[in-house]
CSV table of C-alpha atoms in Angstrom, one decimal:
chain,number,residue,atom,x,y,z
A,1,UNK,CA,-14.6,-38.2,-28.5
A,2,UNK,CA,-13.9,-38.5,-24.8
A,3,UNK,CA,-16.6,-37.8,-22.2
A,4,UNK,CA,-15.6,-37.0,-18.6
A,5,UNK,CA,-18.8,-37.0,-16.5
A,6,UNK,CA,-17.3,-36.7,-13.0
A,7,UNK,CA,-13.9,-36.1,-11.5
A,8,UNK,CA,-13.5,-37.0,-7.9
A,9,UNK,CA,-10.4,-36.7,-5.6
A,10,UNK,CA,-10.0,-37.3,-1.9
A,11,UNK,CA,-12.5,-38.7,0.5
A,12,UNK,CA,-13.9,-35.6,2.1
A,13,UNK,CA,-17.6,-34.5,2.4
A,14,UNK,CA,-17.0,-31.0,0.9
A,15,UNK,CA,-17.2,-30.6,-2.9
A,16,UNK,CA,-16.6,-28.1,-5.6
A,17,UNK,CA,-19.0,-28.1,-8.6
A,18,UNK,CA,-17.4,-26.9,-11.9
A,19,UNK,CA,-19.6,-26.9,-15.0
A,20,UNK,CA,-18.0,-27.3,-18.4
A,21,UNK,CA,-21.2,-27.4,-20.4
A,22,UNK,CA,-20.4,-26.5,-24.0
A,23,UNK,CA,-22.7,-24.9,-26.5
A,24,UNK,CA,-22.4,-22.6,-29.5
A,25,UNK,CA,-18.9,-21.2,-30.0
A,26,UNK,CA,-17.6,-22.2,-26.5
A,27,UNK,CA,-15.2,-25.0,-27.6
A,28,UNK,CA,-12.5,-23.9,-25.1
A,29,UNK,CA,-14.7,-24.3,-22.0
A,30,UNK,CA,-13.8,-27.9,-21.4
A,31,UNK,CA,-10.1,-27.3,-21.9
A,32,UNK,CA,-10.2,-24.4,-19.4
A,33,UNK,CA,-12.1,-26.5,-16.8
A,34,UNK,CA,-9.7,-29.4,-17.1
A,35,UNK,CA,-6.8,-27.0,-16.6
A,36,UNK,CA,-8.6,-25.6,-13.5
A,37,UNK,CA,-9.1,-29.0,-12.0
A,38,UNK,CA,-5.4,-29.8,-12.6
A,39,UNK,CA,-4.2,-26.6,-11.0
A,40,UNK,CA,-6.5,-27.0,-8.0
A,41,UNK,CA,-5.5,-30.6,-7.4
A,42,UNK,CA,-1.8,-29.9,-7.7
A,43,UNK,CA,-2.1,-26.9,-5.3
A,44,UNK,CA,-4.0,-29.0,-2.8
A,45,UNK,CA,-1.6,-32.0,-2.8
A,46,UNK,CA,1.5,-29.7,-2.7
A,47,UNK,CA,0.0,-27.4,0.0
A,48,UNK,CA,0.6,-24.4,-2.1
A,49,UNK,CA,-1.6,-21.4,-3.0
A,50,UNK,CA,-2.9,-20.2,-6.4
A,51,UNK,CA,-2.1,-16.7,-7.5
A,52,UNK,CA,-5.3,-15.1,-8.8
A,53,UNK,CA,-3.6,-11.9,-9.7
A,54,UNK,CA,-4.5,-8.4,-8.5
A,55,UNK,CA,-3.5,-9.2,-4.9
A,56,UNK,CA,-5.7,-12.3,-4.6
A,57,UNK,CA,-4.3,-15.6,-3.4
A,58,UNK,CA,-6.4,-18.7,-3.2
A,59,UNK,CA,-5.7,-21.1,-0.4
A,60,UNK,CA,-7.1,-24.4,-1.7
A,61,UNK,CA,-6.8,-26.3,1.5
A,62,UNK,CA,-8.8,-23.8,3.6
A,63,UNK,CA,-12.3,-24.9,2.5
A,64,UNK,CA,-11.3,-28.6,2.3
A,65,UNK,CA,-9.1,-29.2,5.4
A,66,UNK,CA,-5.7,-30.8,5.5
A,67,UNK,CA,-4.3,-33.3,3.1
A,68,UNK,CA,-3.5,-36.7,4.7
């Protein structure tokens, strides 16, 4: 069993808290959260946006500033 307690990227003051607490019949929660972290990190480094569907686009760099 692998336990990931904290994932940290960058050196900024702003943070996102994503909870992957798993309990009865929610075995996919951890997998979904890991995919979210991967998607957010790639979009931030590449300077791209995330398509949220239904005319919503998430600009990951906006709340966190520029990547340097």
